[in-house]
Amino acid sequence: EVQLLESGGDLVQPGGSLRLSCAASGFTFNTYAMGWVRQAPGKGLEWVSTISGSGGSTFYSDPVKGRFTISRDNSENTLYLQMNSLRDEDTAVYYCAKVRSGSFRSTFDYWGQGTLLTVSS
Amino acid sequence: VLTQSPATLSVSPGERATLSCRASQRISTNLAWYQQKPGQAPRLLISSSSTRATGVAARFSGGGSGTEFTLTISSLQSEDFAVYYCQHYDSWPLGFGQGTKLEIK
């Protein structure tokens, strides 16, 4: 059974940093791209970032490019999102999601339950 | 950019619901649909415009290509009332529609 468990969400001041983690199990982690999708309170879904199975290719949405870094540790089956220079508008539930197929650019077939980041002074 | 319509759809149980998703440029069939219930993560329903994900009931069907897509639920069950999102994966950045809330009439 595929399981994705996010952690690391917290209350952070504007300008601060935080790292989210996502522990994966139930599939061969290093053969699938992974991504982060966020959802601001009461709002819709917003794609944040995707990383290839090897970690050699990364993709970012414009609002987070240059501030967020996605990475993975395939020996630990863990996905990360390092978030710097946080802004109020980064407040959201952050979901870790598994990409469905071998292509980086695809749908997300499994999702974690999310972790809440609140950016506020 | 994906535009979903309507924003809210009120339908009675047992009736048919049709949700629309329009893309601002042609995306072939690189479109997915997700269902999200309150307090839960999204669930993949449909990929490649019309392919049901594993375990998804046959009453859910998707169609369309290019710029116009639909998700149809043939006979609404109580558990189908939720928010539905479309997502394109034709190019970077990936994008989601703003969602359609399907509510009980």
PDB file of C-alpha atoms in Angstrom:
ATOM      1  CA  GLU A   1       0.000   0.000   0.000  1.00  0.00           C
ATOM      2  CA  VAL A   2       1.364   3.383  -0.995  1.00  0.00           C
ATOM      3  CA  GLN A   3       1.736   5.732   1.947  1.00  0.00           C
ATOM      4  CA  LEU A   4       2.970   9.316   2.001  1.00  0.00           C
ATOM      5  CA  LEU A   5       3.425  11.046   5.326  1.00  0.00           C
ATOM      6  CA  GLU A   6       4.291  14.725   5.406  1.00  0.00           C
ATOM      7  CA  SER A   7       5.810  16.509   8.368  1.00  0.00           C
ATOM      8  CA  GLY A   8       7.450  19.787   9.242  1.00  0.00           C
ATOM      9  CA  GLY A   9       4.602  22.241   8.917  1.00  0.00           C
ATOM     10  CA  ASP A  10       4.727  25.081  11.409  1.00  0.00           C
ATOM     11  CA  LEU A  11       4.093  28.750  12.133  1.00  0.00           C
ATOM     12  CA  VAL A  12       6.898  30.835  10.638  1.00  0.00           C
ATOM     13  CA  GLN A  13       7.497  34.560  10.446  1.00  0.00           C
ATOM     14  CA  PRO A  14       7.685  36.291   7.064  1.00  0.00           C
ATOM     15  CA  GLY A  15      11.201  36.001   5.689  1.00  0.00           C
ATOM     16  CA  GLY A  16      11.816  32.802   7.581  1.00  0.00           C
ATOM     17  CA  SER A  17      12.683  29.309   6.400  1.00  0.00           C
ATOM     18  CA  LEU A  18      11.293  25.833   6.872  1.00  0.00           C
ATOM     19  CA  ARG A  19      11.854  22.366   5.509  1.00  0.00           C
ATOM     20  CA  LEU A  20       9.023  19.966   4.852  1.00  0.00           C
ATOM     21  CA  SER A  21       9.550  16.224   4.656  1.00  0.00           C
ATOM     22  CA  CYS A  22       7.526  13.411   3.129  1.00  0.00           C
ATOM     23  CA  ALA A  23       8.231   9.805   4.064  1.00  0.00           C
ATOM     24  CA  ALA A  24       7.180   7.381   1.342  1.00  0.00           C
ATOM     25  CA  SER A  25       6.501   3.664   1.478  1.00  0.00           C
ATOM     26  CA  GLY A  26       4.757   0.932  -0.456  1.00  0.00           C
ATOM     27  CA  PHE A  27       6.399   1.537  -3.838  1.00  0.00           C
ATOM     28  CA  THR A  28       9.844   1.692  -5.422  1.00  0.00           C
ATOM     29  CA  PHE A  29      10.540   5.293  -4.493  1.00  0.00           C
ATOM     30  CA  ASN A  30      13.483   5.969  -6.778  1.00  0.00           C
ATOM     31  CA  THR A  31      11.576   5.017  -9.925  1.00  0.00           C
ATOM     32  CA  TYR A  32       8.909   7.684  -9.595  1.00  0.00           C
ATOM     33  CA  ALA A  33       8.922  11.432  -9.840  1.00  0.00           C
ATOM     34  CA  MET A  34       7.402  13.188  -6.856  1.00  0.00           C
ATOM     35  CA  GLY A  35       5.822  16.541  -6.328  1.00  0.00           C
ATOM     36  CA  TRP A  36       4.461  19.108  -3.922  1.00  0.00           C
ATOM     37  CA  VAL A  37       1.044  20.702  -4.329  1.00  0.00           C
ATOM     38  CA  ARG A  38      -0.314  23.329  -1.956  1.00  0.00           C
ATOM     39  CA  GLN A  39      -3.730  24.612  -1.017  1.00  0.00           C
ATOM     40  CA  ALA A  40      -4.244  27.944   0.685  1.00  0.00           C
ATOM     41  CA  PRO A  41      -7.071  28.041   3.232  1.00  0.00           C
ATOM     42  CA  GLY A  42     -10.412  27.862   1.436  1.00  0.00           C
ATOM     43  CA  LYS A  43      -8.741  27.976  -1.974  1.00  0.00           C
ATOM     44  CA  GLY A  44      -7.936  25.603  -4.805  1.00  0.00           C
ATOM     45  CA  LEU A  45      -4.950  23.426  -5.576  1.00  0.00           C
ATOM     46  CA  GLU A  46      -1.666  24.927  -6.775  1.00  0.00           C
ATOM     47  CA  TRP A  47       1.247  22.923  -8.132  1.00  0.00           C
ATOM     48  CA  VAL A  48       4.520  23.888  -6.449  1.00  0.00           C
ATOM     49  CA  SER A  49       7.333  21.630  -7.628  1.00  0.00           C
ATOM     50  CA  THR A  50       8.243  18.266  -9.143  1.00  0.00           C
ATOM     51  CA  ILE A  51      11.447  16.224  -8.985  1.00  0.00           C
ATOM     52  CA  SER A  52      12.481  13.275 -11.127  1.00  0.00           C
ATOM     53  CA  GLY A  53      13.054   9.823  -9.683  1.00  0.00           C
ATOM     54  CA  SER A  54      16.817  10.261  -9.693  1.00  0.00           C
ATOM     55  CA  GLY A  55      16.606  13.794  -8.370  1.00  0.00           C
ATOM     56  CA  GLY A  56      18.499  15.090 -11.373  1.00  0.00           C
ATOM     57  CA  SER A  57      15.653  17.164 -12.764  1.00  0.00           C
ATOM     58  CA  THR A  58      13.562  19.665 -10.865  1.00  0.00           C
ATOM     59  CA  PHE A  59      10.695  21.946 -11.859  1.00  0.00           C
ATOM     60  CA  TYR A  60       9.106  24.867 -10.021  1.00  0.00           C
ATOM     61  CA  SER A  61       6.129  27.145 -10.287  1.00  0.00           C
ATOM     62  CA  ASP A  62       6.941  30.801 -10.844  1.00  0.00           C
ATOM     63  CA  PRO A  63       5.757  31.986  -7.394  1.00  0.00           C
ATOM     64  CA  VAL A  64       8.302  29.764  -5.605  1.00  0.00           C
ATOM     65  CA  LYS A  65      11.170  29.681  -8.085  1.00  0.00           C
ATOM     66  CA  GLY A  66      14.371  30.860  -6.449  1.00  0.00           C
ATOM     67  CA  ARG A  67      12.937  30.534  -2.928  1.00  0.00           C
ATOM     68  CA  PHE A  68      11.984  26.847  -2.676  1.00  0.00           C
ATOM     69  CA  THR A  69      14.169  23.812  -3.341  1.00  0.00           C
ATOM     70  CA  ILE A  70      12.826  20.319  -3.849  1.00  0.00           C
ATOM     71  CA  SER A  71      15.091  17.371  -3.148  1.00  0.00           C
ATOM     72  CA  ARG A  72      14.933  13.691  -2.305  1.00  0.00           C
ATOM     73  CA  ASP A  73      16.929  11.057  -0.475  1.00  0.00           C
ATOM     74  CA  ASN A  74      16.296   7.796  -2.290  1.00  0.00           C
ATOM     75  CA  SER A  75      18.202   5.821   0.333  1.00  0.00           C
ATOM     76  CA  GLU A  76      15.702   7.037   2.936  1.00  0.00           C
ATOM     77  CA  ASN A  77      12.607   7.123   0.668  1.00  0.00           C
ATOM     78  CA  THR A  78      12.055  10.728   1.663  1.00  0.00           C
ATOM     79  CA  LEU A  79      11.070  13.839  -0.268  1.00  0.00           C
ATOM     80  CA  TYR A  80      11.895  17.337   0.935  1.00  0.00           C
ATOM     81  CA  LEU A  81      10.870  20.904   0.275  1.00  0.00           C
ATOM     82  CA  GLN A  82      13.199  23.591   1.581  1.00  0.00           C
ATOM     83  CA  MET A  83      11.349  26.877   1.742  1.00  0.00           C
ATOM     84  CA  ASN A  84      13.207  30.174   2.200  1.00  0.00           C
ATOM     85  CA  SER A  85      12.163  33.834   2.194  1.00  0.00           C
ATOM     86  CA  LEU A  86       8.658  32.817   3.182  1.00  0.00           C
ATOM     87  CA  ARG A  87       5.768  35.149   2.491  1.00  0.00           C
ATOM     88  CA  ASP A  88       2.249  35.450   3.841  1.00  0.00           C
ATOM     89  CA  GLU A  89       0.937  34.032   0.563  1.00  0.00           C
ATOM     90  CA  ASP A  90       2.862  30.801   1.112  1.00  0.00           C
ATOM     91  CA  THR A  91       0.420  29.932   3.892  1.00  0.00           C
ATOM     92  CA  ALA A  92      -1.192  26.668   2.832  1.00  0.00           C
ATOM     93  CA  VAL A  93      -1.530  22.975   3.382  1.00  0.00           C
ATOM     94  CA  TYR A  94       1.337  21.345   1.502  1.00  0.00           C
ATOM     95  CA  TYR A  95       0.676  17.949  -0.026  1.00  0.00           C
ATOM     96  CA  CYS A  96       3.313  15.490  -1.090  1.00  0.00           C
ATOM     97  CA  ALA A  97       2.199  13.498  -4.127  1.00  0.00           C
ATOM     98  CA  LYS A  98       3.505  10.629  -6.227  1.00  0.00           C
ATOM     99  CA  VAL A  99       3.610  11.100  -9.980  1.00  0.00           C
ATOM    100  CA  ARG A 100       1.595   8.377 -11.706  1.00  0.00           C
ATOM    101  CA  SER A 101       3.839   7.405 -14.569  1.00  0.00           C
ATOM    102  CA  GLY A 102       7.471   7.386 -15.541  1.00  0.00           C
ATOM    103  CA  SER A 103       7.161  10.824 -17.094  1.00  0.00           C
ATOM    104  CA  PHE A 104       7.955  13.805 -14.876  1.00  0.00           C
ATOM    105  CA  ARG A 105       4.983  15.655 -16.238  1.00  0.00           C
ATOM    106  CA  SER A 106       1.942  13.623 -15.315  1.00  0.00           C
ATOM    107  CA  THR A 107      -0.848  13.232 -12.877  1.00  0.00           C
ATOM    108  CA  PHE A 108      -0.526  12.604  -9.170  1.00  0.00           C
ATOM    109  CA  ASP A 109      -1.978   9.233  -8.215  1.00  0.00           C
ATOM    110  CA  TYR A 110      -1.248   9.154  -4.493  1.00  0.00           C
ATOM    111  CA  TRP A 111      -1.304  12.023  -2.029  1.00  0.00           C
ATOM    112  CA  GLY A 112      -0.328  12.484   1.577  1.00  0.00           C
ATOM    113  CA  GLN A 113      -2.679  14.044   4.100  1.00  0.00           C
ATOM    114  CA  GLY A 114      -0.834  17.333   4.030  1.00  0.00           C
ATOM    115  CA  THR A 115       1.075  19.510   6.457  1.00  0.00           C
ATOM    116  CA  LEU A 116       0.107  23.087   7.324  1.00  0.00           C
ATOM    117  CA  LEU A 117       2.487  25.986   6.888  1.00  0.00           C
ATOM    118  CA  THR A 118       1.389  29.284   8.352  1.00  0.00           C
ATOM    119  CA  VAL A 119       3.431  32.369   7.581  1.00  0.00           C
ATOM    120  CA  SER A 120       2.531  35.194   9.915  1.00  0.00           C
ATOM    121  CA  SER A 121       4.117  37.706  12.232  1.00  0.00           C
TER     122      SER A 121
ATOM    123  CA  VAL B   1      -4.875  28.287 -17.724  1.00  0.00           C
ATOM    124  CA  LEU B   2      -7.775  25.998 -16.926  1.00  0.00           C
ATOM    125  CA  THR B   3     -11.262  27.381 -16.352  1.00  0.00           C
ATOM    126  CA  GLN B   4     -13.865  25.174 -14.713  1.00  0.00           C
ATOM    127  CA  SER B   5     -17.600  25.697 -14.927  1.00  0.00           C
ATOM    128  CA  PRO B   6     -19.857  26.042 -13.184  1.00  0.00           C
ATOM    129  CA  ALA B   7     -18.294  27.124  -9.914  1.00  0.00           C
ATOM    130  CA  THR B   8     -21.099  25.375  -8.043  1.00  0.00           C
ATOM    131  CA  LEU B   9     -23.431  22.697  -9.362  1.00  0.00           C
ATOM    132  CA  SER B  10     -26.540  21.650  -7.452  1.00  0.00           C
ATOM    133  CA  VAL B  11     -27.820  18.194  -8.400  1.00  0.00           C
ATOM    134  CA  SER B  12     -30.154  15.697  -6.771  1.00  0.00           C
ATOM    135  CA  PRO B  13     -28.931  12.212  -5.846  1.00  0.00           C
ATOM    136  CA  GLY B  14     -29.495   9.778  -8.668  1.00  0.00           C
ATOM    137  CA  GLU B  15     -29.277  12.455 -11.318  1.00  0.00           C
ATOM    138  CA  ARG B  16     -26.482  13.068 -13.820  1.00  0.00           C
ATOM    139  CA  ALA B  17     -23.839  15.741 -13.329  1.00  0.00           C
ATOM    140  CA  THR B  18     -21.625  17.206 -16.015  1.00  0.00           C
ATOM    141  CA  LEU B  19     -18.634  19.352 -15.089  1.00  0.00           C
ATOM    142  CA  SER B  20     -16.602  21.315 -17.622  1.00  0.00           C
ATOM    143  CA  CYS B  21     -12.966  22.307 -17.889  1.00  0.00           C
ATOM    144  CA  ARG B  22     -11.676  24.591 -20.612  1.00  0.00           C
ATOM    145  CA  ALA B  23      -8.008  25.093 -21.414  1.00  0.00           C
ATOM    146  CA  SER B  24      -6.671  28.370 -22.755  1.00  0.00           C
ATOM    147  CA  GLN B  25      -4.497  26.474 -25.237  1.00  0.00           C
ATOM    148  CA  ARG B  26      -4.602  23.028 -26.752  1.00  0.00           C
ATOM    149  CA  ILE B  27      -3.407  20.315 -24.364  1.00  0.00           C
ATOM    150  CA  SER B  28      -4.256  17.186 -26.350  1.00  0.00           C
ATOM    151  CA  THR B  29      -5.648  14.725 -23.778  1.00  0.00           C
ATOM    152  CA  ASN B  30      -3.172  15.641 -21.045  1.00  0.00           C
ATOM    153  CA  LEU B  31      -5.853  16.303 -18.497  1.00  0.00           C
ATOM    154  CA  ALA B  32      -6.784  14.757 -15.169  1.00  0.00           C
ATOM    155  CA  TRP B  33      -9.689  15.072 -12.763  1.00  0.00           C
ATOM    156  CA  TYR B  34      -9.515  14.912  -8.970  1.00  0.00           C
ATOM    157  CA  GLN B  35     -12.129  14.722  -6.251  1.00  0.00           C
ATOM    158  CA  GLN B  36     -11.596  16.412  -2.899  1.00  0.00           C
ATOM    159  CA  LYS B  37     -13.792  16.075   0.148  1.00  0.00           C
ATOM    160  CA  PRO B  38     -13.569  18.433   3.138  1.00  0.00           C
ATOM    161  CA  GLY B  39     -10.502  17.812   5.247  1.00  0.00           C
ATOM    162  CA  GLN B  40      -9.139  15.220   2.853  1.00  0.00           C
ATOM    163  CA  ALA B  41      -6.405  15.076   0.253  1.00  0.00           C
ATOM    164  CA  PRO B  42      -7.387  15.082  -3.410  1.00  0.00           C
ATOM    165  CA  ARG B  43      -8.078  11.738  -5.049  1.00  0.00           C
ATOM    166  CA  LEU B  44      -7.215  11.003  -8.672  1.00  0.00           C
ATOM    167  CA  LEU B  45     -10.290  10.012 -10.668  1.00  0.00           C
ATOM    168  CA  ILE B  46      -9.354  10.337 -14.331  1.00  0.00           C
ATOM    169  CA  SER B  47      -6.122  10.691 -16.282  1.00  0.00           C
ATOM    170  CA  SER B  48      -5.456  11.126 -20.000  1.00  0.00           C
ATOM    171  CA  SER B  49      -8.860  12.811 -20.225  1.00  0.00           C
ATOM    172  CA  SER B  50     -10.830   9.561 -20.064  1.00  0.00           C
ATOM    173  CA  THR B  51      -8.935   6.792 -18.233  1.00  0.00           C
ATOM    174  CA  ARG B  52     -10.387   5.950 -14.850  1.00  0.00           C
ATOM    175  CA  ALA B  53      -7.871   5.505 -12.057  1.00  0.00           C
ATOM    176  CA  THR B  54      -7.714   2.227 -10.161  1.00  0.00           C
ATOM    177  CA  GLY B  55     -10.752   1.676  -8.005  1.00  0.00           C
ATOM    178  CA  VAL B  56     -12.808   4.541  -9.415  1.00  0.00           C
ATOM    179  CA  ALA B  57     -16.456   3.701  -9.953  1.00  0.00           C
ATOM    180  CA  ALA B  58     -17.710   3.277 -13.511  1.00  0.00           C
ATOM    181  CA  ARG B  59     -20.255   6.062 -13.042  1.00  0.00           C
ATOM    182  CA  PHE B  60     -17.364   8.517 -13.427  1.00  0.00           C
ATOM    183  CA  SER B  61     -16.391   9.203 -17.018  1.00  0.00           C
ATOM    184  CA  GLY B  62     -14.209  11.791 -18.653  1.00  0.00           C
ATOM    185  CA  GLY B  63     -13.879  13.031 -22.178  1.00  0.00           C
ATOM    186  CA  GLY B  64     -12.609  15.701 -24.469  1.00  0.00           C
ATOM    187  CA  SER B  65      -9.400  16.763 -26.133  1.00  0.00           C
ATOM    188  CA  GLY B  66      -7.697  19.938 -27.174  1.00  0.00           C
ATOM    189  CA  THR B  67      -9.336  22.654 -25.117  1.00  0.00           C
ATOM    190  CA  GLU B  68     -12.709  21.293 -23.995  1.00  0.00           C
ATOM    191  CA  PHE B  69     -13.114  18.566 -21.387  1.00  0.00           C
ATOM    192  CA  THR B  70     -15.916  17.132 -19.322  1.00  0.00           C
ATOM    193  CA  LEU B  71     -16.328  14.961 -16.264  1.00  0.00           C
ATOM    194  CA  THR B  72     -19.659  13.187 -16.073  1.00  0.00           C
ATOM    195  CA  ILE B  73     -21.078  11.385 -13.073  1.00  0.00           C
ATOM    196  CA  SER B  74     -23.917   9.279 -14.383  1.00  0.00           C
ATOM    197  CA  SER B  75     -25.983   8.737 -11.236  1.00  0.00           C
ATOM    198  CA  LEU B  76     -24.930  10.750  -8.232  1.00  0.00           C
ATOM    199  CA  GLN B  77     -24.380   8.954  -4.974  1.00  0.00           C
ATOM    200  CA  SER B  78     -24.209  10.704  -1.615  1.00  0.00           C
ATOM    201  CA  GLU B  79     -20.449  10.198  -1.452  1.00  0.00           C
ATOM    202  CA  ASP B  80     -19.935  12.057  -4.745  1.00  0.00           C
ATOM    203  CA  PHE B  81     -20.764  15.472  -3.340  1.00  0.00           C
ATOM    204  CA  ALA B  82     -17.376  17.149  -3.172  1.00  0.00           C
ATOM    205  CA  VAL B  83     -15.135  19.602  -5.007  1.00  0.00           C
ATOM    206  CA  TYR B  84     -13.721  18.515  -8.352  1.00  0.00           C
ATOM    207  CA  TYR B  85     -10.551  19.861  -9.930  1.00  0.00           C
ATOM    208  CA  CYS B  86      -9.131  19.423 -13.381  1.00  0.00           C
ATOM    209  CA  GLN B  87      -5.362  19.456 -13.917  1.00  0.00           C
ATOM    210  CA  HIS B  88      -3.318  19.719 -17.096  1.00  0.00           C
ATOM    211  CA  TYR B  89       0.091  18.179 -17.512  1.00  0.00           C
ATOM    212  CA  ASP B  90       0.765  19.154 -21.081  1.00  0.00           C
ATOM    213  CA  SER B  91       3.609  21.539 -20.270  1.00  0.00           C
ATOM    214  CA  TRP B  92       5.319  23.280 -17.387  1.00  0.00           C
ATOM    215  CA  PRO B  93       4.010  24.753 -15.213  1.00  0.00           C
ATOM    216  CA  LEU B  94       1.407  22.191 -14.330  1.00  0.00           C
ATOM    217  CA  GLY B  95      -1.937  23.797 -13.637  1.00  0.00           C
ATOM    218  CA  PHE B  96      -5.203  23.181 -11.845  1.00  0.00           C
ATOM    219  CA  GLY B  97      -8.606  24.608 -12.493  1.00  0.00           C
ATOM    220  CA  GLN B  98     -10.244  26.606  -9.728  1.00  0.00           C
ATOM    221  CA  GLY B  99     -12.640  23.775  -8.878  1.00  0.00           C
ATOM    222  CA  THR B 100     -16.332  22.969  -9.146  1.00  0.00           C
ATOM    223  CA  LYS B 101     -18.271  22.345  -5.973  1.00  0.00           C
ATOM    224  CA  LEU B 102     -20.887  19.650  -6.477  1.00  0.00           C
ATOM    225  CA  GLU B 103     -23.603  20.070  -3.884  1.00  0.00           C
ATOM    226  CA  ILE B 104     -26.814  18.311  -3.026  1.00  0.00           C
ATOM    227  CA  LYS B 105     -29.944  19.936  -4.439  1.00  0.00           C
TER     228      LYS B 105
END
